Amino acid sequence: MPMEKTAYSWPTPSAPDAKTQAFPELTAEQMNRIRAAGELRKVVPGEILFAPDDTDISFFALLSGGMEIVQPDWSGQERPVTTHGPGHFTGEITMISGKRCLVRGRVTEAGEFLEVKSADFRSLVARDAELCEIFMRAFILRRLLLITHGMGNVLVMGSRHSANTLRVREFLTRNAHPYTYIDLDTDSAAQAFLDRFDVKLTDVPVVVCNSQNLLRNPTTQQLADRLGLSGNIDNTHVRDVIIVGAGPSGLAAAVYAASEGLDALVVETEAPGGQAGSSSKIENYLGFPTGVSGQELSSRAVAQAHKFGAKMMVGHGVVRLDCSKRPYQIVLDNDEKLAARAIIISTGAQYNKPQIANLKEFEGRGIYYGATFIESQMCVGENVIVVGGANSAGQAAVFLAQSARKVYMLVRRDGLADTMSRYLIQRISENPGIELHCNTEITALEGDGDGQVRSVTWVDKRTGQTSTHDICHVFVMTGASPRTEWLQGCVALDNKGFILTGRDLDDGHLAPSSPAWSLHSRAPLMLETSLPGVFAVGDVRSGNVKRVASAVGEGAIAVHLVHRALAEI
Ligand SMILES: Cc1cc2nc3c(=O)[nH]c(=O)nc-3n(C[C@H](O)[C@H](O)[C@H](O)COP(=O)(O)OP(=O)(O)OC[C@H]3O[C@@H](n4cnc5c(N)ncnc54)[C@H](O)[C@@H]3O)c2cc1C
């Protein structure tokens, strides 16, 4: 059965010493520092030290003896991952995040291991900078190796014609969760297997977790819960701050809040990274002269937030803010409530959709709102359309031109100068694989029997001339609107629905019937909304500048202001 490796771009283990860095040997002196944090444990062959689905597992450093790390696969067999001998240590990203373990660790040779319980391990990492660096690097590289070898505890059996397959694969990829993909369109053995279990077309994709649980076309929430991505969150506990949304602004807030000792929880409905996570290459973020993919940036930020102790709940959205009393409560899509003394709103913006009658029925089947590696692989050697004239559209066009036959860029305005950075305009004009059509709009989409886009009609608004083209992939990059629907009258918004903060609250920008600032003792702080102790950052904020750097900066500033707001309570 052919298995596709999952693509991921964070950080490439191409350096000659990548294996050494993923599996380094600790010195006697480093072992002694670990010994002080844990206990000596005598182990015997066959002992299982951890298994898939276990949470908060112990860390082990091997003084003598040996062990193997294996992954039970969906057919009940075990696939070897690695072996550890004296001087080695166990663990990967889940050691820091506290999420469910992906592999089985079995002793193969009797010996003495140092065992450090998960909470003690996190304290060790927090106070020992040298060990922290060794472990973090090794854990990130080990996760990457699992991803690049498709060695996840998840098997996805899907079809390229199924929008839900794309949704599930994107969810796993953007959450850096390793998985193996089997394409039912090309794998007849897998199809026969599913037929035997009476799996219908509407059940696709079928997801097998830990070789046991079979989920038929799971919702994002079901998948997140099954994989433990929604976390083991105590809902009776009042937190210092809840951060709603894990785009660049929310992740920055999480890193600064946790590193400054605040008890912080991030709630994210889809996957960390937000809009930036769907960018193939961000070239104007400080410190990355050769650019960085949005996914790489967010994966690093997630690891950093976990390192400082931030908690993260992924796969559940916030549907309401209960602002009737303090502490404020957020209400999740499963009706669970979580309380906090301060809230940072970082829910960003969602894609605008052009007015095309049957657009929705083709979403994920020819209509895409992001241009990441997964989508680019679906249109290798084919013609594609990118709609939009801002930077995100420009980046998508340049990126897709690397794999597509031709990129038609359709722009409603009569040029790019007012909406796109100069460097991108230049790249587009110099790229023979990109054909720019200004004053042009799509007027119709036609599909085939499988529900996939088959042809696109567009109109040149200057001449009124329409033309129809056999193109199956349309990337819609036409800007975004704020995600504030869940706030339902709790905070003041401007007339486009963005959240007003600080001085803008009394500058007459308020939408009719917006709530007003209620504290008489002081004016609202810089990023504070009309609700004391509730802050808004990034693209959801009125007056935002739609940049990763400004979103990150606002996340950091908001945490500084949260300290001031908490001091008042
Ligand atoms: C394709 C693309 C390319 C881009 N390229 C660049 C670039 O090169 N340089 C640059 O500076 N900027 C770029 N941008 C803009 C930049 O990505 C945004 O300005 C930035 O992501 C804003 O960050 P944010 O955290 O405010 O919001 P977002 O990135 O929008 O993140 C918001 C997050 O909140 C989550 N969320 C929303 N509602 C809820 C809810 N109710 N409950 C829980 N979670 C919720 C969302 O799922 C999302 O993850 C690009 C944008 C796109 C789309």
XYZ file of C-alpha atoms and ligand atoms in Angstrom:
622
model
C 0.000 0.000 0.000
C 1.727 3.256 -1.012
C 1.963 5.699 1.827
C 2.505 9.373 1.315
C 4.873 11.185 3.593
C 3.349 14.214 5.237
C 4.942 17.457 4.161
C 6.237 19.887 6.679
C 8.782 22.638 6.606
C 9.904 23.130 10.152
C 13.092 23.045 10.729
C 14.673 20.983 7.953
C 16.817 18.168 9.422
C 19.275 18.443 6.571
C 22.301 19.482 8.602
C 24.846 16.654 8.773
C 24.604 16.598 12.565
C 20.792 16.631 12.673
C 20.703 13.013 13.847
C 23.270 13.751 16.553
C 21.250 16.736 17.677
C 18.050 14.694 17.713
C 19.702 11.902 19.715
C 22.581 13.519 21.653
C 24.571 11.792 24.380
C 24.526 13.487 27.762
C 27.727 13.995 29.747
C 28.215 12.588 33.253
C 27.927 16.099 34.635
C 24.595 16.679 32.837
C 23.358 13.283 34.100
C 24.138 14.381 37.647
C 21.957 17.470 37.242
C 19.116 15.263 35.988
C 19.681 12.831 38.886
C 18.991 15.689 41.343
C 15.524 16.186 39.761
C 14.488 12.520 39.566
C 14.860 9.033 40.955
C 16.931 6.005 40.064
C 14.847 3.195 38.573
C 16.056 -0.363 37.917
C 14.448 -1.673 34.748
C 14.072 -5.136 33.254
C 13.614 -6.210 29.630
C 10.046 -6.086 28.384
C 8.978 -3.321 30.750
C 6.778 -0.734 28.995
C 7.656 2.741 30.260
C 5.120 4.664 28.194
C 2.573 3.967 25.475
C 0.524 5.870 22.887
C -2.258 7.946 24.459
C -0.533 8.200 27.879
C -0.409 11.775 29.166
C 2.131 13.502 31.385
C 4.627 10.692 30.927
C 7.952 10.587 32.788
C 11.257 11.519 31.191
C 13.989 8.843 31.287
C 17.761 9.270 31.002
C 19.662 5.993 30.589
C 22.662 5.355 32.852
C 22.972 1.740 31.668
C 20.880 -0.818 29.759
C 18.837 -0.099 26.679
C 15.361 0.492 25.302
C 13.491 0.699 22.016
C 10.946 3.203 20.827
C 8.328 1.712 18.532
C 5.082 2.796 17.026
C 2.170 0.391 16.823
C 0.745 0.793 13.326
C -2.821 0.376 12.101
C -2.253 -3.248 11.125
C -1.239 -4.182 14.687
C 2.491 -4.400 13.854
C 5.165 -2.324 15.533
C 7.350 0.000 13.475
C 10.771 0.725 14.981
C 11.397 4.432 15.608
C 14.746 4.390 17.418
C 16.764 2.727 20.170
C 18.362 4.340 23.213
C 21.527 3.275 25.055
C 23.573 4.684 27.944
C 23.770 8.499 27.835
C 20.562 8.829 25.796
C 17.205 10.211 26.928
C 13.570 9.726 25.953
C 10.944 12.207 24.806
C 9.690 14.429 22.029
C 7.444 17.513 21.837
C 4.673 15.946 23.959
C 7.095 15.924 26.936
C 6.826 19.722 27.001
C 3.233 20.178 25.865
C 1.896 17.486 28.236
C -0.248 16.179 25.361
C -0.744 12.482 24.624
C 2.280 10.312 23.896
C 2.624 9.009 20.303
C 4.974 6.049 20.780
C 5.672 2.992 22.929
C 8.877 2.807 24.999
C 10.027 -0.697 25.931
C 13.111 -1.777 27.904
C 15.323 -4.158 25.876
C 18.265 -4.513 28.230
C 18.262 -4.432 32.044
C 19.910 -1.407 33.600
C 19.460 1.771 35.585
C 17.432 4.694 34.263
C 16.894 8.113 35.846
C 13.152 8.795 35.937
C 11.917 12.395 36.187
C 8.163 12.896 36.619
C 6.607 15.256 34.051
C 6.028 18.212 36.427
C 9.592 17.893 37.793
C 10.901 17.655 34.243
C 9.186 20.930 33.311
C 10.777 22.632 36.378
C 14.176 21.218 35.395
C 13.806 22.656 31.890
C 12.720 26.018 33.299
C 15.770 26.390 35.559
C 18.583 24.677 33.601
C 19.252 26.655 30.408
C 21.827 24.224 28.978
C 19.656 21.133 29.407
C 16.630 23.101 28.170
C 18.398 23.860 24.898
C 19.556 20.250 24.387
C 16.079 18.834 25.124
C 14.095 21.406 23.122
C 16.260 20.944 20.038
C 16.123 17.158 20.298
C 12.362 17.087 20.890
C 11.609 19.376 17.937
C 13.879 17.373 15.613
C 12.417 14.075 16.797
C 8.890 15.322 16.060
C 10.073 16.451 12.663
C 11.556 13.028 11.959
C 8.233 11.420 12.882
C 6.450 13.806 10.513
C 8.839 13.396 7.592
C 8.706 9.611 7.891
C 4.921 9.630 8.181
C 5.239 7.897 11.547
C 2.239 9.269 13.311
C -0.282 7.514 15.474
C -2.865 8.631 12.932
C -3.754 7.105 9.597
C -5.931 9.119 7.222
C -7.630 7.294 4.361
C -9.103 9.894 2.057
C -9.628 11.211 -1.417
C -8.312 14.271 -3.211
C -11.879 14.954 -4.336
C -13.119 15.204 -0.770
C -13.162 18.616 0.940
C -13.273 16.902 4.334
C -10.061 15.003 3.546
C -8.369 18.317 2.848
C -9.798 19.752 6.091
C -8.545 16.825 8.183
C -5.102 16.779 6.541
C -4.731 20.524 6.985
C -5.780 20.298 10.606
C -3.164 17.619 11.327
C -0.428 19.319 9.325
C -1.014 22.730 10.838
C -1.018 21.211 14.296
C 2.330 19.497 13.477
C 0.714 16.136 14.198
C 2.461 13.310 12.289
C 0.168 11.116 10.202
C 0.196 8.665 7.337
C -2.007 9.322 4.324
C -3.489 6.686 2.042
C -5.151 7.918 -1.128
C -8.262 5.858 -1.793
C -8.340 7.066 -5.402
C -5.138 5.191 -6.197
C -4.992 2.457 -3.544
C -7.358 -0.363 -4.446
C -6.299 -2.526 -1.480
C -7.311 0.192 0.974
C -10.595 0.682 -0.878
C -11.314 -3.054 -0.651
C -10.520 -2.950 3.071
C -12.999 -0.087 3.597
C -15.647 -1.860 1.507
C -15.426 -4.819 3.869
C -16.235 -2.481 6.771
C -19.114 -0.902 4.850
C -17.497 2.526 4.728
C -19.656 4.812 2.582
C -18.563 7.783 0.472
C -19.941 10.171 3.099
C -17.704 8.513 5.730
C -14.535 9.653 3.929
C -12.018 10.457 5.250
C -11.654 7.545 7.612
C -9.206 8.303 10.396
C -7.610 5.581 12.513
C -6.033 6.813 15.759
C -3.563 4.649 17.668
C -4.512 1.665 15.495
C -7.759 1.334 17.445
C -10.268 4.113 17.112
C -11.854 4.408 13.718
C -13.450 7.787 13.081
C -15.662 8.263 10.040
C -15.405 11.752 8.588
C -14.735 13.241 12.039
C -15.415 16.875 12.867
C -12.387 18.947 13.813
C -13.579 18.880 17.441
C -13.912 15.074 17.467
C -10.446 14.659 16.027
C -8.908 17.183 18.422
C -10.563 15.478 21.400
C -9.477 12.008 20.254
C -5.882 13.115 19.814
C -5.855 15.028 23.082
C -5.139 18.334 21.334
C -7.957 20.016 23.215
C -5.927 19.360 26.355
C -6.727 18.271 29.814
C -8.048 21.625 30.972
C -9.391 22.154 34.485
C -12.556 24.240 34.045
C -13.039 24.940 37.767
C -9.906 27.027 37.951
C -9.960 30.850 37.482
C -6.955 31.787 35.324
C -4.998 35.038 35.224
C -5.591 35.376 31.505
C -7.349 33.510 28.706
C -6.139 34.284 25.196
C -8.761 33.619 22.523
C -7.125 32.778 19.174
C -3.631 31.434 18.471
C -2.535 33.490 15.475
C 0.711 35.459 15.771
C -0.826 37.951 18.245
C -2.300 35.256 20.508
C 0.858 33.136 20.431
C 2.997 36.162 21.294
C 0.647 36.952 24.178
C 0.946 33.322 25.359
C 4.756 33.370 25.259
C 5.024 36.676 27.144
C 2.241 35.886 29.634
C 3.660 32.472 30.560
C 7.271 33.669 30.625
C 6.229 36.455 33.001
C 4.609 34.000 35.390
C 0.950 34.459 34.466
C -1.323 31.450 34.475
C -2.281 31.587 30.788
C -4.560 29.469 28.614
C -4.876 29.822 24.830
C -8.057 28.612 23.121
C -7.839 28.050 19.368
C -10.655 26.776 17.212
C -8.589 25.433 14.282
C -4.808 25.397 14.435
C -2.122 27.672 15.829
C -0.742 30.144 13.308
C -3.935 31.857 12.178
C -3.770 33.587 8.802
C 0.004 33.666 8.960
C -0.035 29.864 9.241
C -1.481 29.695 5.727
C 1.321 31.792 4.257
C 3.910 29.822 2.322
C 6.615 32.395 2.954
C 6.702 35.515 5.086
C 9.602 37.625 3.904
C 9.183 40.825 5.874
C 9.286 39.510 9.438
C 12.263 40.803 11.368
C 15.151 38.383 11.725
C 14.330 36.075 8.802
C 16.234 37.493 5.821
C 15.479 34.472 3.631
C 11.841 34.321 4.745
C 10.002 31.877 6.960
C 6.877 29.832 6.334
C 3.939 30.832 8.514
C 3.758 27.286 9.770
C 7.371 27.171 10.843
C 6.977 30.457 12.682
C 3.877 29.302 14.532
C 5.277 25.851 15.375
C 8.291 27.476 16.956
C 6.034 29.868 18.871
C 3.869 26.985 20.137
C 6.963 25.134 21.407
C 8.126 28.347 23.072
C 4.754 28.967 24.745
C 4.672 25.375 26.040
C 8.232 25.698 27.310
C 7.188 28.610 29.524
C 4.155 26.682 30.767
C 1.268 28.185 28.768
C -1.670 25.793 28.362
C -3.198 25.352 24.932
C -6.603 24.037 23.904
C -6.921 23.406 20.170
C -10.022 22.311 18.249
C -12.660 24.151 20.277
C -13.893 27.645 19.513
C -15.220 30.276 21.859
C -18.862 30.960 21.016
C -19.676 33.556 23.682
C -18.168 35.856 26.257
C -20.107 36.125 29.508
C -19.227 39.666 30.550
C -22.026 40.120 33.087
C -19.643 39.758 36.056
C -15.972 39.284 36.918
C -14.162 36.987 36.624
C -15.284 36.911 32.978
C -16.258 33.581 31.479
C -15.775 32.299 27.964
C -18.217 29.709 26.670
C -16.875 27.014 24.330
C -18.650 25.265 21.442
C -19.239 22.256 23.720
C -20.922 24.529 26.343
C -17.969 24.269 28.691
C -17.170 27.502 30.546
C -13.746 28.785 31.518
C -13.104 31.775 33.783
C -10.316 34.334 33.814
C -9.461 37.609 35.523
C -8.341 39.091 32.201
C -9.012 38.214 28.561
C -6.946 38.895 25.464
C -8.975 38.755 22.257
C -6.783 37.731 19.325
C -9.338 36.150 17.014
C -8.038 37.930 13.916
C -9.966 37.913 10.698
C -11.503 35.431 8.277
C -11.378 35.334 4.492
C -13.759 37.425 2.470
C -15.561 35.442 -0.172
C -16.396 36.810 -3.602
C -20.039 36.847 -4.682
C -20.187 33.697 -6.804
C -23.437 31.775 -6.525
C -22.056 28.242 -6.113
C -18.736 29.112 -4.443
C -19.525 27.219 -1.238
C -20.201 23.878 -2.888
C -16.669 23.854 -4.322
C -14.808 24.854 -1.134
C -11.935 22.415 -0.712
C -12.712 20.968 -4.165
C -11.175 23.592 -6.351
C -11.804 26.650 -4.200
C -9.089 27.245 -1.606
C -8.445 30.075 0.861
C -4.821 29.204 1.593
C -1.892 28.233 -0.593
C 0.215 25.840 1.454
C 2.260 22.822 0.386
C -0.776 20.511 0.493
C -2.791 22.610 -1.986
C 0.234 23.187 -4.207
C 0.658 19.416 -4.535
C -2.922 19.102 -5.751
C -2.254 21.248 -8.814
C 1.236 20.303 -9.942
C 1.591 20.995 -13.684
C -1.948 22.411 -13.942
C -3.287 25.920 -14.557
C -4.507 27.757 -11.458
C -6.182 31.071 -10.642
C -5.275 33.381 -7.778
C -7.939 35.988 -6.999
C -6.866 39.175 -5.198
C -4.444 42.032 -5.402
C -2.943 42.278 -1.901
C 0.268 40.778 -0.507
C -1.310 37.447 0.414
C -2.446 36.982 -3.214
C 0.976 38.002 -4.511
C 2.748 35.514 -2.245
C 0.362 32.771 -3.274
C 0.897 33.489 -6.987
C 4.701 33.429 -6.656
C 4.583 30.258 -4.557
C 2.146 28.393 -6.821
C 4.105 29.380 -9.936
C 6.830 27.005 -8.702
C 4.624 23.948 -9.174
C 1.687 24.972 -11.387
C 1.873 25.216 -15.162
C 0.460 28.746 -15.261
C -0.945 31.098 -12.630
C -3.683 33.485 -13.767
C -3.878 36.352 -11.302
C -7.278 38.056 -11.366
C -7.451 41.520 -9.789
C -10.577 43.654 -9.501
C -8.705 46.984 -9.465
C -6.752 48.381 -12.388
C -3.339 47.616 -10.872
C -1.407 46.319 -7.899
C 0.475 49.467 -6.872
C -1.976 50.580 -4.152
C -2.410 47.185 -2.522
C 0.794 45.146 -2.864
C 4.412 45.528 -1.703
C 6.867 46.614 -4.394
C 9.058 43.511 -4.081
C 6.083 41.264 -4.853
C 4.899 43.371 -7.798
C 8.396 43.052 -9.256
C 8.507 39.279 -8.749
C 5.118 38.867 -10.397
C 6.058 41.002 -13.393
C 9.329 39.101 -13.836
C 7.760 35.650 -13.537
C 6.780 34.212 -16.948
C 4.582 31.657 -15.167
C 2.211 34.361 -13.860
C -0.297 36.170 -16.079
C -1.856 39.256 -14.505
C -5.433 40.248 -15.439
C -6.540 43.560 -13.918
C -10.161 44.826 -13.894
C -11.201 41.186 -13.964
C -13.696 39.193 -11.882
C -14.890 35.599 -11.844
C -18.544 35.335 -12.860
C -19.192 31.573 -12.869
C -17.838 28.214 -11.756
C -18.722 24.902 -13.372
C -18.140 21.526 -11.738
C -17.791 17.934 -12.842
C -19.647 14.856 -11.627
C -17.348 14.573 -8.592
C -18.176 18.094 -7.419
C -14.733 19.402 -8.381
C -14.331 22.744 -10.190
C -13.801 22.052 -13.885
C -14.082 25.449 -15.562
C -14.065 29.091 -14.599
C -15.583 32.061 -16.423
C -14.261 35.564 -15.887
C -15.127 38.993 -17.242
C -12.849 41.848 -18.229
C -14.832 44.769 -16.792
C -13.295 47.333 -19.170
C -14.368 45.525 -22.320
C -17.235 43.454 -20.907
C -15.726 40.414 -22.638
C -16.202 37.068 -20.856
C -14.129 33.949 -21.383
C -14.332 30.406 -19.997
C -11.234 28.381 -19.107
C -10.700 24.736 -18.143
C -9.129 25.432 -14.755
C -9.756 23.274 -11.681
C -8.047 25.259 -8.906
C -8.964 28.743 -7.705
C -7.133 30.365 -4.788
C -9.260 33.101 -3.244
C -7.086 35.652 -1.439
C -9.388 38.647 -1.161
C -8.808 39.983 2.326
C -10.561 39.308 5.577
C -13.261 40.492 8.032
C -12.972 40.519 11.857
C -14.029 37.481 13.870
C -16.041 39.268 16.510
C -19.440 37.559 16.133
C -18.938 35.720 19.473
C -18.619 38.938 21.485
C -22.347 39.764 21.183
C -22.494 43.275 22.582
C -19.826 42.848 25.279
C -17.269 45.208 23.729
C -17.501 48.295 21.527
C -16.920 47.749 17.808
C -16.379 50.155 14.932
C -18.835 50.216 12.063
C -16.980 47.426 10.243
C -17.069 45.130 13.269
C -13.442 45.587 14.439
C -12.848 46.028 18.176
C -12.202 49.549 19.407
C -9.455 49.957 21.985
C -7.812 52.697 24.060
C -8.282 56.245 22.839
C -10.314 55.171 19.821
C -13.128 54.405 22.261
C -13.904 58.069 22.715
C -13.046 59.302 19.245
C -16.544 58.904 17.890
C -15.819 55.686 15.913
C -18.338 53.643 17.930
C -20.956 51.705 16.003
C -24.537 52.571 17.103
C -25.589 50.926 20.427
C -22.007 49.862 21.232
C -21.273 49.521 24.955
C -19.264 52.392 26.459
C -16.298 52.389 28.862
C -17.720 51.999 32.367
C -14.879 52.666 34.839
C -14.812 56.184 36.272
C -11.508 55.719 38.111
C -9.369 55.574 34.952
C -9.395 55.748 31.181
C -8.999 52.577 29.073
C -5.392 51.421 28.601
C -3.818 51.362 25.139
C -5.125 47.981 23.859
C -8.002 47.718 26.318
C -11.531 47.316 24.965
C -14.606 49.017 26.399
C -14.669 46.206 28.966
C -12.072 46.705 31.756
C -9.489 43.891 31.814
C -10.374 42.713 28.286
C -7.792 43.525 25.594
C -7.811 43.186 21.813
C -4.710 42.623 19.676
C -3.765 42.007 16.059
C -6.070 41.912 13.052
C -9.282 41.904 15.111
C -8.518 45.378 16.471
C -9.816 48.530 14.824
C -6.870 50.329 13.204
C -4.676 47.209 12.929
C -1.979 47.183 10.254
C -2.326 43.543 9.036
C 1.247 42.538 9.716
C 2.711 39.621 11.627
C 5.186 41.922 13.371
C 2.526 44.321 14.636
C 0.315 41.429 15.769
C 3.240 39.942 17.718
C 4.145 43.342 19.177
C 0.576 43.977 20.316
C 0.442 40.536 21.948
C 3.514 41.412 23.986
C 2.221 44.887 24.941
C -1.166 43.486 25.969
C 0.503 41.184 28.505
C 2.263 44.176 30.046
C -1.136 45.873 30.364
C -2.773 42.711 31.765
C -0.401 42.961 34.751
C -1.722 46.470 35.390
C -5.338 45.379 35.054
C -4.800 42.417 37.411
C -3.231 44.681 40.027
C -6.548 46.556 40.254
C -8.604 43.520 41.242
C -1.849 34.143 2.979
C -1.406 35.263 3.903
C -0.116 35.756 3.811
C 0.316 36.781 4.668
N 1.602 37.236 4.565
C 2.062 38.180 5.416
C 3.410 38.622 5.345
O 4.188 38.191 4.509
N 3.834 39.533 6.249
C 3.020 40.058 7.196
O 3.489 40.850 8.003
N 1.713 39.673 7.275
C 1.212 38.763 6.401
N -0.100 38.371 6.443
C -0.971 38.997 7.455
C -0.770 38.331 8.822
O -0.793 36.944 8.651
C -1.822 38.772 9.805
O -1.727 40.156 9.968
C -1.650 38.078 11.142
O -1.771 36.683 11.004
C -2.677 38.571 12.151
O -2.495 37.829 13.302
P -3.635 37.705 14.408
O -3.076 36.865 15.500
O -4.130 39.043 14.781
O -4.878 36.997 13.706
P -5.017 35.670 12.843
O -3.746 35.334 12.189
O -6.221 35.898 12.006
O -5.324 34.534 13.917
C -6.543 34.487 14.611
C -6.733 33.101 15.205
O -7.881 33.097 16.050
C -8.618 31.894 15.836
N -10.023 32.151 16.194
C -10.902 32.952 15.532
N -12.086 32.953 16.168
C -11.965 32.143 17.245
C -12.839 31.751 18.300
N -14.101 32.220 18.365
N -12.392 30.884 19.234
C -11.102 30.427 19.204
N -10.224 30.768 18.226
C -10.644 31.622 17.272
C -8.437 31.607 14.358
O -8.663 30.242 14.059
C -6.974 32.028 14.143
O -6.086 30.963 14.344
C -0.575 37.352 5.609
C -1.891 36.874 5.682
C -2.312 35.844 4.834
C -3.730 35.342 4.918
